mmCIF file of C-alpha atoms in Angstrom:
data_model
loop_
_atom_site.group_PDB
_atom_site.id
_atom_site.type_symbol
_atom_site.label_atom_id
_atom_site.label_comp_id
_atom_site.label_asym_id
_atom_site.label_seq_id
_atom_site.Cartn_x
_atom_site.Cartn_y
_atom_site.Cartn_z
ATOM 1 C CA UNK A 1 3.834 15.758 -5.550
ATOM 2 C CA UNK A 2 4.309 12.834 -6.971
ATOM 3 C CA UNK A 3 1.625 10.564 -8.862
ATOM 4 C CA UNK A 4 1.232 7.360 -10.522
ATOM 5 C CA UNK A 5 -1.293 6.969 -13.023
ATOM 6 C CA UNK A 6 -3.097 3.857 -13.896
ATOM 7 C CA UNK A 7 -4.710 2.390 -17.112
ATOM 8 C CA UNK A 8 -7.201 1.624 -17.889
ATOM 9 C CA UNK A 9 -9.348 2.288 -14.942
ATOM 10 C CA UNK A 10 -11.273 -0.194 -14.882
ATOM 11 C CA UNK A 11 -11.947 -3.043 -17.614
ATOM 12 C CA UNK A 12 -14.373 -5.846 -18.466
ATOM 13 C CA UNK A 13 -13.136 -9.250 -19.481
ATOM 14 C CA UNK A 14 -14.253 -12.736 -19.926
ATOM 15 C CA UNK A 15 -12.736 -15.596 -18.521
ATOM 16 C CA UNK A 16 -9.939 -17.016 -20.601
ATOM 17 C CA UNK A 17 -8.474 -13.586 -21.962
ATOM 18 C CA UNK A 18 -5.298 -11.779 -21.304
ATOM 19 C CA UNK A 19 -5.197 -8.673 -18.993
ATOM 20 C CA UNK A 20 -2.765 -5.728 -20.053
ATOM 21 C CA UNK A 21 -2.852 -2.972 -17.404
ATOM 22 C CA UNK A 22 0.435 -0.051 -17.154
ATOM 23 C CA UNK A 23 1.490 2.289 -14.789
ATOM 24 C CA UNK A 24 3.190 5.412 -15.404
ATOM 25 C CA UNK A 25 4.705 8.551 -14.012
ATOM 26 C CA UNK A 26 6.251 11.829 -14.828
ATOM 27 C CA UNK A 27 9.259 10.736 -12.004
ATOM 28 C CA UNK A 28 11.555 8.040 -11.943
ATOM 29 C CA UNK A 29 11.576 5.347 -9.374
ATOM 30 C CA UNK A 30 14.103 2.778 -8.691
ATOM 31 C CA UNK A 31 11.913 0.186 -7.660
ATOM 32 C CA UNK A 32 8.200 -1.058 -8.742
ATOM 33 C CA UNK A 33 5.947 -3.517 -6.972
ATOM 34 C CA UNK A 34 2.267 -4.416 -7.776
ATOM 35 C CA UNK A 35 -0.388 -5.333 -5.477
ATOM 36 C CA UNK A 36 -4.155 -7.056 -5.561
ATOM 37 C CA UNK A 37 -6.616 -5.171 -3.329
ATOM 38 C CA UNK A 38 -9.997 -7.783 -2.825
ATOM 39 C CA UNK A 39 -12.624 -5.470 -1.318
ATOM 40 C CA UNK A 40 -12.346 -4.958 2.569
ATOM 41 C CA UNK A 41 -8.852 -6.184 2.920
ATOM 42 C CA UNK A 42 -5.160 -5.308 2.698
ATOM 43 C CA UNK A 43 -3.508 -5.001 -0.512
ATOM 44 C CA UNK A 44 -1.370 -8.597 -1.132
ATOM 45 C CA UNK A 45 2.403 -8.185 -3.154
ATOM 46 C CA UNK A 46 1.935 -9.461 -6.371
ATOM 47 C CA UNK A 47 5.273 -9.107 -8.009
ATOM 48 C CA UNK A 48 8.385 -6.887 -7.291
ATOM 49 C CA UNK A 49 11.186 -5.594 -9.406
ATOM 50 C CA UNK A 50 14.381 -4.280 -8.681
ATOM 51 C CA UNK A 51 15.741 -3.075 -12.244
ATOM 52 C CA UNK A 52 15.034 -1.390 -15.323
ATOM 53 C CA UNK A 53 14.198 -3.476 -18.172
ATOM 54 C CA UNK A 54 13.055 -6.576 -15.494
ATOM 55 C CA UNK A 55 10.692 -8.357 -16.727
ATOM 56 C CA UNK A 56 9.578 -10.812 -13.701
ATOM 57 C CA UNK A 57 6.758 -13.227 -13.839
ATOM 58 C CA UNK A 58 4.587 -14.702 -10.948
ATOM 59 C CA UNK A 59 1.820 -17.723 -12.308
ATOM 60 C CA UNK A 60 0.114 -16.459 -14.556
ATOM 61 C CA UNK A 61 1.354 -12.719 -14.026
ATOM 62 C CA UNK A 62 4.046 -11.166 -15.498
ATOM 63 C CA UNK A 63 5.715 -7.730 -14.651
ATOM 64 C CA UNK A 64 8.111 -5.660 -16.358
ATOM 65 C CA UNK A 65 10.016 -2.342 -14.804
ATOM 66 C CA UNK A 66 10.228 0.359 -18.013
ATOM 67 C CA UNK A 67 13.197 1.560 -19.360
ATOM 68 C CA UNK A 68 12.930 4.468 -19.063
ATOM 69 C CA UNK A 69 12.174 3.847 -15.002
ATOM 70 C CA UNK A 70 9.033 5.913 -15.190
ATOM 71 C CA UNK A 71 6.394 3.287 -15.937
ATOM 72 C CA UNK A 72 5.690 -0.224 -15.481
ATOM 73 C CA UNK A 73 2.830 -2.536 -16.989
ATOM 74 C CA UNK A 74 1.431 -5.677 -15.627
ATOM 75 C CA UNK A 75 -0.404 -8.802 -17.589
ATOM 76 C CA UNK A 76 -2.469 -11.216 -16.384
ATOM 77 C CA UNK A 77 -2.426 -14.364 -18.640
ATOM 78 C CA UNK A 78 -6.023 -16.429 -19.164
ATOM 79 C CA UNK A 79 -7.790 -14.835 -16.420
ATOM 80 C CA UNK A 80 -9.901 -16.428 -14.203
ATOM 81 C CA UNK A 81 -12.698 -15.372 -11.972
ATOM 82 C CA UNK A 82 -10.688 -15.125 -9.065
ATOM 83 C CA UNK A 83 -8.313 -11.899 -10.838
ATOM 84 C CA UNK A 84 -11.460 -10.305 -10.077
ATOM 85 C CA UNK A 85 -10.468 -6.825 -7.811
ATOM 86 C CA UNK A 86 -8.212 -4.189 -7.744
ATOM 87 C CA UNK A 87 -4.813 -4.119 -9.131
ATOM 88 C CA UNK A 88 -2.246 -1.417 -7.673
ATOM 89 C CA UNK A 89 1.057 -0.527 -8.904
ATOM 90 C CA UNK A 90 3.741 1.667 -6.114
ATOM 91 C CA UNK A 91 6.994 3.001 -6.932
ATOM 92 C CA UNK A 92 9.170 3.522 -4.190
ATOM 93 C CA UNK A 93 11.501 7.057 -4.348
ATOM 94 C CA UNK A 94 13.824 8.177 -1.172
ATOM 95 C CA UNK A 95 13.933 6.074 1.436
ATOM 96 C CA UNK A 96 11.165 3.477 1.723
ATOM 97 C CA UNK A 97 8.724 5.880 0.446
ATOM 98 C CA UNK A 98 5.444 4.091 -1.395
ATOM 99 C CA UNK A 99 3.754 5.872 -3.649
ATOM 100 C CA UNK A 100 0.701 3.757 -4.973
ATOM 101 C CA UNK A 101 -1.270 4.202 -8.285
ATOM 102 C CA UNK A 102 -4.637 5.197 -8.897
ATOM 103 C CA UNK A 103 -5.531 1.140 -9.044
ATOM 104 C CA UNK A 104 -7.183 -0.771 -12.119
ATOM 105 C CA UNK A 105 -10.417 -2.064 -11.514
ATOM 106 C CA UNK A 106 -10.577 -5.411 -12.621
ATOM 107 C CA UNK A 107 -14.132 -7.249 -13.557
ATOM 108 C CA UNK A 108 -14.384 -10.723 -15.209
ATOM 109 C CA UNK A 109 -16.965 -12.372 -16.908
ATOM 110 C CA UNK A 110 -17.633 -15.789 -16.624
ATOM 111 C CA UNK B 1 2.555 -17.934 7.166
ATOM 112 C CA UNK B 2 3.430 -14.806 8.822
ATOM 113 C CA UNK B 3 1.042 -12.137 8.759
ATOM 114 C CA UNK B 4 0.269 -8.645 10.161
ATOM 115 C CA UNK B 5 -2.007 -8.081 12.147
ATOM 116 C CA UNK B 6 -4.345 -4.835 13.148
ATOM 117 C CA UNK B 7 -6.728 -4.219 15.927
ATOM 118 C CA UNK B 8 -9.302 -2.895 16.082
ATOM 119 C CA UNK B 9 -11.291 -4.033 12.691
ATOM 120 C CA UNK B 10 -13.205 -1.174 13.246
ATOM 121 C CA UNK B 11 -13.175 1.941 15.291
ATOM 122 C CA UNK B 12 -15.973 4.728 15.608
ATOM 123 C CA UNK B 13 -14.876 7.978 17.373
ATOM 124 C CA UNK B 14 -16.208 11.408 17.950
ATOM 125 C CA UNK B 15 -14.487 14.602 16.016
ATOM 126 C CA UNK B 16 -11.871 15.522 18.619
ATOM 127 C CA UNK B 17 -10.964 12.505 20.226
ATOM 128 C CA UNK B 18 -7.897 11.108 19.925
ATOM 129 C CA UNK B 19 -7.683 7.515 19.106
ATOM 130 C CA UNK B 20 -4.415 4.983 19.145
ATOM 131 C CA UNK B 21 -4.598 1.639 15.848
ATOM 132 C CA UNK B 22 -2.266 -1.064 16.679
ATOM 133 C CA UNK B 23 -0.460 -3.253 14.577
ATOM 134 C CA UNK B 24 1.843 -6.438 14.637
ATOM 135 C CA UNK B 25 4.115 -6.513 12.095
ATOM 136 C CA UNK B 26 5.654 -9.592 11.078
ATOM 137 C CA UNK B 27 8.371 -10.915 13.618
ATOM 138 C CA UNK B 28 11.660 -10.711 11.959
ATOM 139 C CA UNK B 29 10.550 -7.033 9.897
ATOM 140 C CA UNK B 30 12.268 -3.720 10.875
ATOM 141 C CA UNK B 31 10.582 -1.433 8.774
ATOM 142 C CA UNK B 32 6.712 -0.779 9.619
ATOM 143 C CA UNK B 33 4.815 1.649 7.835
ATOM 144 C CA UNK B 34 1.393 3.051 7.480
ATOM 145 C CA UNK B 35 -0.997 4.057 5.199
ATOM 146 C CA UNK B 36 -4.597 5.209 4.691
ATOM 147 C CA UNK B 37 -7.307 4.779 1.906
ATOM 148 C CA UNK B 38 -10.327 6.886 1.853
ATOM 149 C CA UNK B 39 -13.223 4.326 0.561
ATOM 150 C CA UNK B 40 -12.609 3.942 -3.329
ATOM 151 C CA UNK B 41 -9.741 5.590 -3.620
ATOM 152 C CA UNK B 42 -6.124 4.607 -3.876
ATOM 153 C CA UNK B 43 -3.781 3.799 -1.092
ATOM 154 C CA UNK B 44 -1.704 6.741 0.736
ATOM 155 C CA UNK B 45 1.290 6.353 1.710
ATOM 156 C CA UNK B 46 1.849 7.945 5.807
ATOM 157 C CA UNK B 47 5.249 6.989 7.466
ATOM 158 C CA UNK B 48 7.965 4.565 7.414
ATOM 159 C CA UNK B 49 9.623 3.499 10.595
ATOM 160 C CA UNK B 50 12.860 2.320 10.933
ATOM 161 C CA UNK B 51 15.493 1.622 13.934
ATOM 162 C CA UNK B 52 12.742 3.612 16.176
ATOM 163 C CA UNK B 53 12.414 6.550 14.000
ATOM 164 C CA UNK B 54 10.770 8.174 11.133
ATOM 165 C CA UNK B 55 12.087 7.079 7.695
ATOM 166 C CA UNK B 56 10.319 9.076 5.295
ATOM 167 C CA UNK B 57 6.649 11.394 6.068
ATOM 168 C CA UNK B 58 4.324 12.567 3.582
ATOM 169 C CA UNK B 59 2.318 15.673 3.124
ATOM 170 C CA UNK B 60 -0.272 13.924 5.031
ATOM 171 C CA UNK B 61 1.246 13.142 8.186
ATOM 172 C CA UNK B 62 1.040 16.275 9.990
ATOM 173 C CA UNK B 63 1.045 17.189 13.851
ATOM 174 C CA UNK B 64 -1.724 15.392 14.677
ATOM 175 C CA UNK B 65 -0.375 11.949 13.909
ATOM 176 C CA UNK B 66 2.733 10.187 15.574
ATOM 177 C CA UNK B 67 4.127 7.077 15.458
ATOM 178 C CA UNK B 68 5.729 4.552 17.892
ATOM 179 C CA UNK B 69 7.058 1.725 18.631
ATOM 180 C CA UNK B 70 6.486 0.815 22.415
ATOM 181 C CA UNK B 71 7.320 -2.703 22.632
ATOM 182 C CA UNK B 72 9.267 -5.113 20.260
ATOM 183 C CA UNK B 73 6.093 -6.115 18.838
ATOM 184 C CA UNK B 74 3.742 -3.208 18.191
ATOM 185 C CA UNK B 75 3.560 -0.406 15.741
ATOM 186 C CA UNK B 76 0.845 1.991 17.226
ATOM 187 C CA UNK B 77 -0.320 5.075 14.948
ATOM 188 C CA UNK B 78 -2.276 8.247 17.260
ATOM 189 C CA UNK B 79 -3.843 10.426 15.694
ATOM 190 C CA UNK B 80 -4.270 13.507 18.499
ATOM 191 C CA UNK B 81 -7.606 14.933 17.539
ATOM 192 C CA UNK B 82 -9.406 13.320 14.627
ATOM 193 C CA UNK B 83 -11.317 15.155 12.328
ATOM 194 C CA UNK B 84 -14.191 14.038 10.182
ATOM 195 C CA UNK B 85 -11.639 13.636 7.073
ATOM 196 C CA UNK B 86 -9.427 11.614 8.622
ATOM 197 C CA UNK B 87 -12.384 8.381 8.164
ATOM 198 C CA UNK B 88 -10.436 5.603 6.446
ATOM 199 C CA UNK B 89 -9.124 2.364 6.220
ATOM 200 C CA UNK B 90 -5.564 2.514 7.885
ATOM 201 C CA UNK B 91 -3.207 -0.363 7.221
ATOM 202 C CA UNK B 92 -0.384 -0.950 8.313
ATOM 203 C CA UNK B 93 2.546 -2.984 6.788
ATOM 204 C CA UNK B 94 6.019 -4.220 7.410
ATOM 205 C CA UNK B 95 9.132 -5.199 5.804
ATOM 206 C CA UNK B 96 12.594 -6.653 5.878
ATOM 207 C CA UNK B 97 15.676 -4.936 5.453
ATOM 208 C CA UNK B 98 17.437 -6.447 2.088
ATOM 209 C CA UNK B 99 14.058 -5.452 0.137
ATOM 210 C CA UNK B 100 11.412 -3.046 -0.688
ATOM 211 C CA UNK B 101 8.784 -5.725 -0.441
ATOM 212 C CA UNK B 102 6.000 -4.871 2.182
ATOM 213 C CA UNK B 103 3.215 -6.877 3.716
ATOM 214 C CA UNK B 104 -0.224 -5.494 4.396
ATOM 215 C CA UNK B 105 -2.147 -6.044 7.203
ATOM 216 C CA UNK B 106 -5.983 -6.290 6.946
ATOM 217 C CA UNK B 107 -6.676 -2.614 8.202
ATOM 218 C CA UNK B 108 -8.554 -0.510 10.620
ATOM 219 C CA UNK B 109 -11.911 1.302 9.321
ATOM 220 C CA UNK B 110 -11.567 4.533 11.367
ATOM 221 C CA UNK B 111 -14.848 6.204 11.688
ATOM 222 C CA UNK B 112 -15.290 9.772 12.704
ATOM 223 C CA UNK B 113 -18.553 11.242 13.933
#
């Protein structure tokens, strides 16, 4: 079936750097979203985009859709404690059908 | 804000039993969905729901879970005879109609003995 894999898996930072996470599959999709997962809750929309090439920022996040329609990557500007958790990317294919990534773990150092 | 919401938090259950999540999607939404996550692992996508029918299944959604929409305000997924595998974190989310953005509720830890 279809899969979305995430790098890096997980990643160590300290507070102040830029975070460069992507998001890529062997299908194409025709619409990307990201989501932050904090531990025991619901994954919360980060960013969505709509068309290839978008590039689509949020605060200090900014998203862009691939050309090619098979990838995506997010970045996370002068991170802060609070980025701390898991970030997901989803494709949707057919008809409002989510696939999610494998998730980056995300750990920052004070 | 609107949110959705999911009851229980948690649910224990014996292998066998069937047991019935709940979920309020956000008022004005027409498509609900739902989704499990096995603890530290990614999130699956189950069923859409749209106009009081199945959108789109995957592999995962098999005979022994249905969907429905009973009221105009809750999205109930039954699972007919749980087995130990199917202990997760089920959320459930909703969305409008002029977007593919979806809203998560906080989930249901399903616990199978």
């Amino acid at each position: 079936g279809q899969q979305l894999n995430q790098s890096p898996q997980s990643m160590f930072i300290q507070e102040g750097e830029d975070v460069s996470m992507n998001c890529t599959s062997s299908s194409i999709f025709n619409t990307w979203l990201w989501y932050k997962q904090d531990p025991g809750e619901g994954p919360v929309l980060l960013i969505a985009l709509y068309k290839a090439g978008e590039l689509t920022s949020n605060g200090r996040l900014t998203a862009q859709f691939g050309i090619t329609r098979k990838d995506s990557f997010l970045n996370i500007s002068a991170s802060i404690p609070s980025d701390v958790g898991i970030y997901f990317c989803a494709g949707v294919s057919g008809t409002y059908k989510y696939i999610f990534g494998t998730g980056t773990r995300l750990k920052v150092l004070a | 804000e609107p949110e959705v919401t999911q009851t229980p938090s948690h649910q224990v259950t014996q292998m066998g039993q069937e047991v019935i999540l709940r979920c309020v999607p956000i008022s004005n939404h027409l498509y609900f969905y739902w989704y499990r996550q096995i603890l530290g692992q990614k999130v699956e996508f189950l069923v859409s729901f749209y106009n009081n029918e199945i959108s789109e299944k995957s592999e995962i959604f098999d005979d022994q879970f249905s969907v429905e929409r009973p009221d105009g305000s809750n999205f109930t997924l039954k699972i007919r005879s749980t087995k130990l595998e199917d202990s997760a974190m089920y959320f459930c989310a909703s969305g409008g109609v002029f977007s593919y953005e979806q809203y998560f509720g906080p989930g249901t830890r399903l616990t199978v003995t």
